[in-house]
mmCIF file of C-alpha atoms in Angstrom:
data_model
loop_
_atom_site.group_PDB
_atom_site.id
_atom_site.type_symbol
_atom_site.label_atom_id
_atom_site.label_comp_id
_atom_site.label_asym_id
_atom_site.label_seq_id
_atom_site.Cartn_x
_atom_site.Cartn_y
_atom_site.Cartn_z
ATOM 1 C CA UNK A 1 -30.841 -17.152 0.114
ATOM 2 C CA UNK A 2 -29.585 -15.667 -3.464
ATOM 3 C CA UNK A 3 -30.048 -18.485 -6.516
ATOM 4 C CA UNK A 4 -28.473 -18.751 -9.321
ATOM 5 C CA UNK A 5 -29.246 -19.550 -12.742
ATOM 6 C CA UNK A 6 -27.074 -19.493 -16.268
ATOM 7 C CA UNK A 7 -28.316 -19.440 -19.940
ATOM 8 C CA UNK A 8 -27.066 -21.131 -22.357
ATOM 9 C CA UNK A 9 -26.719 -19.050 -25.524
ATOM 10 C CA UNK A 10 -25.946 -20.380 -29.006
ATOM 11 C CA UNK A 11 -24.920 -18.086 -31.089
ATOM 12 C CA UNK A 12 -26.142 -18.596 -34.931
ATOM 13 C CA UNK A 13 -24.516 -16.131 -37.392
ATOM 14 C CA UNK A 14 -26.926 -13.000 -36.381
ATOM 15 C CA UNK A 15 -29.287 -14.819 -34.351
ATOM 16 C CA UNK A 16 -29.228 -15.968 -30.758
ATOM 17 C CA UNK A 17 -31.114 -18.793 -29.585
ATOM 18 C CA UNK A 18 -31.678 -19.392 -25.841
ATOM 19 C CA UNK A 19 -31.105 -23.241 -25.568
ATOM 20 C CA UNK A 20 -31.845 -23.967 -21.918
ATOM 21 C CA UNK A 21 -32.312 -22.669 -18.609
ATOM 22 C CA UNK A 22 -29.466 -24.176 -15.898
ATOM 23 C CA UNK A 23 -29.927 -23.943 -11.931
ATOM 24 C CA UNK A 24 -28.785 -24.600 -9.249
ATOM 25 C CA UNK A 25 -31.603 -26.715 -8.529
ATOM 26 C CA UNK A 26 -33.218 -28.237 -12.030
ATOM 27 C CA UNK A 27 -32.587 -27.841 -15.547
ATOM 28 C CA UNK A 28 -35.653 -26.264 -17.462
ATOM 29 C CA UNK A 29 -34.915 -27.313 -21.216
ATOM 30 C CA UNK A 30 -35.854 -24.529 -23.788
ATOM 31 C CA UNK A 31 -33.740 -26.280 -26.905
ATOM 32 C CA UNK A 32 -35.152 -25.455 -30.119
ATOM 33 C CA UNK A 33 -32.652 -27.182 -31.636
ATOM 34 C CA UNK A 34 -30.824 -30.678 -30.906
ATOM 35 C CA UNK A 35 -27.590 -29.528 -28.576
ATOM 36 C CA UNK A 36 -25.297 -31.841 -29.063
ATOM 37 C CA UNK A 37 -26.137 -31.710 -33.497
ATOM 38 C CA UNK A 38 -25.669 -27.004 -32.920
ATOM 39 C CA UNK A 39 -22.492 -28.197 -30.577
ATOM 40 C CA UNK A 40 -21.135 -30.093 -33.532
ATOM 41 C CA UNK A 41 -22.212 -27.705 -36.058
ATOM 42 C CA UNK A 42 -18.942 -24.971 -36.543
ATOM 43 C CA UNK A 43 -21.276 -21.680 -37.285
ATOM 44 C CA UNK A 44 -22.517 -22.210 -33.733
ATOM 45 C CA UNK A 45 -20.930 -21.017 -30.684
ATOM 46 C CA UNK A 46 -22.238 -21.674 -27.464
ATOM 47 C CA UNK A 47 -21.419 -19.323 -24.276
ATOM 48 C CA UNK A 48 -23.005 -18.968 -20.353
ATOM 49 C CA UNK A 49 -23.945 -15.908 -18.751
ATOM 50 C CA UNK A 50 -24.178 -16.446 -15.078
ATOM 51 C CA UNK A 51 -27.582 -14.495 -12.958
ATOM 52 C CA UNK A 52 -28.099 -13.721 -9.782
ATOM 53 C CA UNK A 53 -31.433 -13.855 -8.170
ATOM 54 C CA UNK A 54 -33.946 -14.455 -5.249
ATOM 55 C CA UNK A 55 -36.619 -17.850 -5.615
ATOM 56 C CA UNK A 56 -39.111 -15.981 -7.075
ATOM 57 C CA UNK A 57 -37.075 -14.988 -9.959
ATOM 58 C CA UNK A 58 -35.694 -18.184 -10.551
ATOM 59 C CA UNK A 59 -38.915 -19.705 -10.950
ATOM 60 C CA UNK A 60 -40.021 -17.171 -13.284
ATOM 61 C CA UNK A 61 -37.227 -17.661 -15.513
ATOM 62 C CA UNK A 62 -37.626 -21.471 -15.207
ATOM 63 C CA UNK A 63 -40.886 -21.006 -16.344
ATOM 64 C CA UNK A 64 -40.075 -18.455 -19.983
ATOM 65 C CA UNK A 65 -40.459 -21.258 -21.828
ATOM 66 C CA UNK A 66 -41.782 -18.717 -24.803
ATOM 67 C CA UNK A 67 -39.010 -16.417 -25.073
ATOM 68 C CA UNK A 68 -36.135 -18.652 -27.549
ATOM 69 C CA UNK A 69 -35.284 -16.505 -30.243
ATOM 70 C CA UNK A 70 -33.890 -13.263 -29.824
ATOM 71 C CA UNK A 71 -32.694 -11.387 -32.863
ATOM 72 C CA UNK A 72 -29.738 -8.666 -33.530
ATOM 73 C CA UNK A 73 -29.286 -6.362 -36.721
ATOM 74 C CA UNK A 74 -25.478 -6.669 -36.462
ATOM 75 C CA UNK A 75 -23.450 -10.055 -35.672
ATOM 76 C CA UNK A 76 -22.438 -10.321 -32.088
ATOM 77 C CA UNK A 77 -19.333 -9.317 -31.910
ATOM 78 C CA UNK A 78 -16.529 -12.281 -31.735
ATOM 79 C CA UNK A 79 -13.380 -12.207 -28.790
ATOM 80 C CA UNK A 80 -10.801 -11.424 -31.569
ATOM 81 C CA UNK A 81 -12.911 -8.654 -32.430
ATOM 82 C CA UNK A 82 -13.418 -7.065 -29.185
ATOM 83 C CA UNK A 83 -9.165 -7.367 -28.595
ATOM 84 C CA UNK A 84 -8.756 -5.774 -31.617
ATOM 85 C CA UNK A 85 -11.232 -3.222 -30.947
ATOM 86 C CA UNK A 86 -9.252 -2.754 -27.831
ATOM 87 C CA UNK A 87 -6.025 -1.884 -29.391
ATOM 88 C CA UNK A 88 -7.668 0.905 -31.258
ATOM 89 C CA UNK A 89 -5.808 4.406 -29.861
ATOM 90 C CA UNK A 90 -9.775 6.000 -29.383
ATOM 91 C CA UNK A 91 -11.177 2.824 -27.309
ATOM 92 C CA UNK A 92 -9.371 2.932 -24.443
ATOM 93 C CA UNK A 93 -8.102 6.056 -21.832
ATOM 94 C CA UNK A 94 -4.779 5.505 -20.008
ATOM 95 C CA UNK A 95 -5.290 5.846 -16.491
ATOM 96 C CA UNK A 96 -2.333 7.675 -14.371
ATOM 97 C CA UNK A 97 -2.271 8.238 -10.466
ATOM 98 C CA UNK A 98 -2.730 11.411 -9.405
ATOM 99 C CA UNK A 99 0.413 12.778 -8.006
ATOM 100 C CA UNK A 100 0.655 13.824 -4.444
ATOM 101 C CA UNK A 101 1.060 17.500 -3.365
ATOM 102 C CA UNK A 102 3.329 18.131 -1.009
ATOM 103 C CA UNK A 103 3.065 20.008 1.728
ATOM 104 C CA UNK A 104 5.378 22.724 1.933
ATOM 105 C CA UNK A 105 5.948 24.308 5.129
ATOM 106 C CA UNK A 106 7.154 27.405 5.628
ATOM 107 C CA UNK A 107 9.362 27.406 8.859
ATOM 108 C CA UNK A 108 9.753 31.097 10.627
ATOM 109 C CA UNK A 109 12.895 31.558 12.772
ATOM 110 C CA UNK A 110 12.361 34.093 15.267
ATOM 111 C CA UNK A 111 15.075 37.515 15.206
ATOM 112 C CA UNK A 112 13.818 39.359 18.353
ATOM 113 C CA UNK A 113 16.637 39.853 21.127
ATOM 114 C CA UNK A 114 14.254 41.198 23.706
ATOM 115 C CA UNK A 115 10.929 39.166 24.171
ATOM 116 C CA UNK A 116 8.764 37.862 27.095
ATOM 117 C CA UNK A 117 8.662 34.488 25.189
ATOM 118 C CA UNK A 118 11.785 32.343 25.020
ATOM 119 C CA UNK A 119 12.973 29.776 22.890
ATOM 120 C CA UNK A 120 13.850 26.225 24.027
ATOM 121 C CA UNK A 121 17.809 25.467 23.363
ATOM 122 C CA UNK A 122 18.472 23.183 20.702
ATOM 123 C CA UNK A 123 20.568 20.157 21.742
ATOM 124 C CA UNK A 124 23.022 17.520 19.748
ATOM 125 C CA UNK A 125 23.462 14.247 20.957
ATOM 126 C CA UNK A 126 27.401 12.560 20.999
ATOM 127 C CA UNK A 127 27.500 8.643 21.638
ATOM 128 C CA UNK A 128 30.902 8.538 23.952
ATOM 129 C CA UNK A 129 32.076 5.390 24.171
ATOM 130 C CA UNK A 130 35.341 3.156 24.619
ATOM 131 C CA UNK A 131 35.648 4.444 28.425
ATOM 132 C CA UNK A 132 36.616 2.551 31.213
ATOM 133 C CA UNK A 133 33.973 -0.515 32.379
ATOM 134 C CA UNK A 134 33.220 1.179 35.743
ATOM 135 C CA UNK A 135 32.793 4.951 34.251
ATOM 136 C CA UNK A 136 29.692 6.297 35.553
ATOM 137 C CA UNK A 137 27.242 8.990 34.656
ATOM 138 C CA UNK A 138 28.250 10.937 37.913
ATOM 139 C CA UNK A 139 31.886 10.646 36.164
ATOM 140 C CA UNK A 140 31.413 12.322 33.343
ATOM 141 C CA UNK A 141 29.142 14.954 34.532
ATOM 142 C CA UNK A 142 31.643 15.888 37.229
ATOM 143 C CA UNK A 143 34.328 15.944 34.543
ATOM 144 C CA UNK A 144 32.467 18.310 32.115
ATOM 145 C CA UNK A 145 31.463 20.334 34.719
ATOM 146 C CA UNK A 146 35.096 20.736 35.580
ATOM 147 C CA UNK A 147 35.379 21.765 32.466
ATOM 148 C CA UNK A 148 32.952 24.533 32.505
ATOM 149 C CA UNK A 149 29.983 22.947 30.564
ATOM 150 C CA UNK A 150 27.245 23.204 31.500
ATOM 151 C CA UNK A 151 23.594 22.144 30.694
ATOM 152 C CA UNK A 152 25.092 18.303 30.185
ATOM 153 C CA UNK A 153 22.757 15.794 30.211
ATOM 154 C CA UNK A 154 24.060 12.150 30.475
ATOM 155 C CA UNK A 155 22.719 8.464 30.053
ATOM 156 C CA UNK A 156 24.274 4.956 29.940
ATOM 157 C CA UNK A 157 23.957 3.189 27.346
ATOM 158 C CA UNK A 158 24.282 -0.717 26.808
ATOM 159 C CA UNK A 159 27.456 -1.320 25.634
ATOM 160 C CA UNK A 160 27.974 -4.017 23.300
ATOM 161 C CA UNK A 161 31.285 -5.317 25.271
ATOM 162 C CA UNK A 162 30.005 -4.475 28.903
ATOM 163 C CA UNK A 163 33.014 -6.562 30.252
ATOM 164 C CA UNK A 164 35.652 -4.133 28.163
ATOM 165 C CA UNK A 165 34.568 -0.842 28.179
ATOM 166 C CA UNK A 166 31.599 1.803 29.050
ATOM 167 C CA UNK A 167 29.082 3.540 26.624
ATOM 168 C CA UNK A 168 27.257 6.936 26.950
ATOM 169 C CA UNK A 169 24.511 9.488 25.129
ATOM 170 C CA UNK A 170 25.445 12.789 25.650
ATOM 171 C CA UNK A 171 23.375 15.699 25.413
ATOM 172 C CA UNK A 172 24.941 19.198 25.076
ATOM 173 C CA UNK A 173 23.654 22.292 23.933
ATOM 174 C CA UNK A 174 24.152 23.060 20.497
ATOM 175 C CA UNK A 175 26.127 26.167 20.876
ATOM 176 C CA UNK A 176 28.939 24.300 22.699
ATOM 177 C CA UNK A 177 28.852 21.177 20.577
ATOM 178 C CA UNK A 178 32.425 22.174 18.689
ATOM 179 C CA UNK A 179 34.129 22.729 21.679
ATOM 180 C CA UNK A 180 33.251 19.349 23.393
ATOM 181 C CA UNK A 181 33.915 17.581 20.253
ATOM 182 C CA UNK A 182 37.769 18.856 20.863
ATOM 183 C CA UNK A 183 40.153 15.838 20.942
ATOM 184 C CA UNK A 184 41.704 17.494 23.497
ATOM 185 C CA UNK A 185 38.885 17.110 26.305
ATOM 186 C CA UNK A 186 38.472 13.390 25.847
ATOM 187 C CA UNK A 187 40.915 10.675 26.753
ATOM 188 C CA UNK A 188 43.224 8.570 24.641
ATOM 189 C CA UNK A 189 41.736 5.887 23.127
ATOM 190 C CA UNK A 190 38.101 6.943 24.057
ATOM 191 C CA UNK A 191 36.200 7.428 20.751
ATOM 192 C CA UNK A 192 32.943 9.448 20.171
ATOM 193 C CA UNK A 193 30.111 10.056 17.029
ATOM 194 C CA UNK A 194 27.131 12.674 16.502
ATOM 195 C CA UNK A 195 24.156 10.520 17.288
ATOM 196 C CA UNK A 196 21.540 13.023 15.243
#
C-alpha cells in the first residue's frame, strides 16, 4: 500500500523553512516558527509538495525532525516569474507533428498480346431501375443476351417502391459498357446510373 505525505514549505525571502510534515495518517509538527503569525506575515508564502512513498519511508520522514532550514543562494523563483520566463523566444521549442509519408505506388499495366498469364476483365456496375414490378433477373439476362452481350451478370436489388416498379445491379464488362448505356436498348421510362 503506497502512503503519502506533503510538506509544507514557507518560503522566507531566500530561505525555506520546512514547517510540518502532513500524512495521511498523523501530522508530525516541525514549525520553527508560529504558522498562523508566518501565514499572516506578507514576505511569507506557503506552498505543498505532494510525495509518494511505501511505510517505511513515511516513518522516516515523520521522524526528520532535524532537517528545518534549508538555504538557497538565489530567491526561489515566484509564478509570475516562471510565466514570464516562459514567454522568452529561447525557453520554450514549438513542437510540430511529423507529417505522414505517403505511400506512393507505382501501378504497372501489362502491354504483352501473347502471354500464358491472363488478365481478369474489368467490370462496371449500372443500377437499372424503374422496370416493371414483376421483371426478373432471368428477364433481363434473356434480353441482353438477345442483344448479343454477353458476360452479364445480374442481381435484384430492393427497390425502394417494391409495389411500383423493379430494381437491378448490373454487371457488364467494361469494354461494352458504352454500348449498353445506349438509350436505345432500354425501355421508355426505365432509368439507369453507373454504380462505381
Amino acid at each position: 500500500m503506497m502512503h503519502y505525505f506533503s510538506v509544507e514549505i514557507l518560503h522566507f525571502e531566500n530561505s525555506i523553512i520546512i514547517s510540518q510534515i502532513v500524512s495521511d495518517q498523523s501530522t508530525t509538527n516541525l514549525d520553527i516558527y508560529n504558522k498562523s503569525t508566518a501565514q499572516r506575515n506578507k514576505h511569507f508564502r506557503i506552498c505543498y509538495l505532494l510525495f509518494e512513498c511505501s511505510a517505511t519511508t513515511l516513518e522516516a520522514v515523520k521522524s526528520t525532525g532535524a532537517i528545518k532550514k534549508v538555504t538557497f543562494a538565489d530567491p526561489i523563483p515566484t509564478i509570475d516569474s516562471k510565466i514570464e520566463g516562459a514567454l522568452d523566444e529561447e525557453s520554450y521549442t514549438v513542437v510540430q507533428r511529423n507529417k505522414r509519408l505517403s505511400k506512393v505506388r507505382t501501378v504497372i499495366h501489362g502491354t504483352a498480346a501473347n502471354t500464358e498469364l491472363k488478365g481478369a476483365i474489368k467490370h462496371a456496375y449500372l443500377h437499372v431501375y424503374r422496370l416493371d414490378k414483376d421483371t426478373s433477373v432471368n428477364d433481363i439476362q434473356g434480353y441482353l443476351k438477345s442483344k448479343n452481350f454477353k458476360d452479364i451478370i445480374c442481381e435484384k436489388l430492393a427497390s425502394k417502391h417494391p409495389d411500383e416498379y423493379a430494381s437491378f445491379k448490373i454487371s457488364v464488362p467494361i469494354t461494352i459498357l458504352e454500348e449498353i448505356k445506349s438509350p436505345n436498348l432500354w425501355p421508355v421510362s426505365m432509368a439507369s446510373w453507373n454504380m462505381h
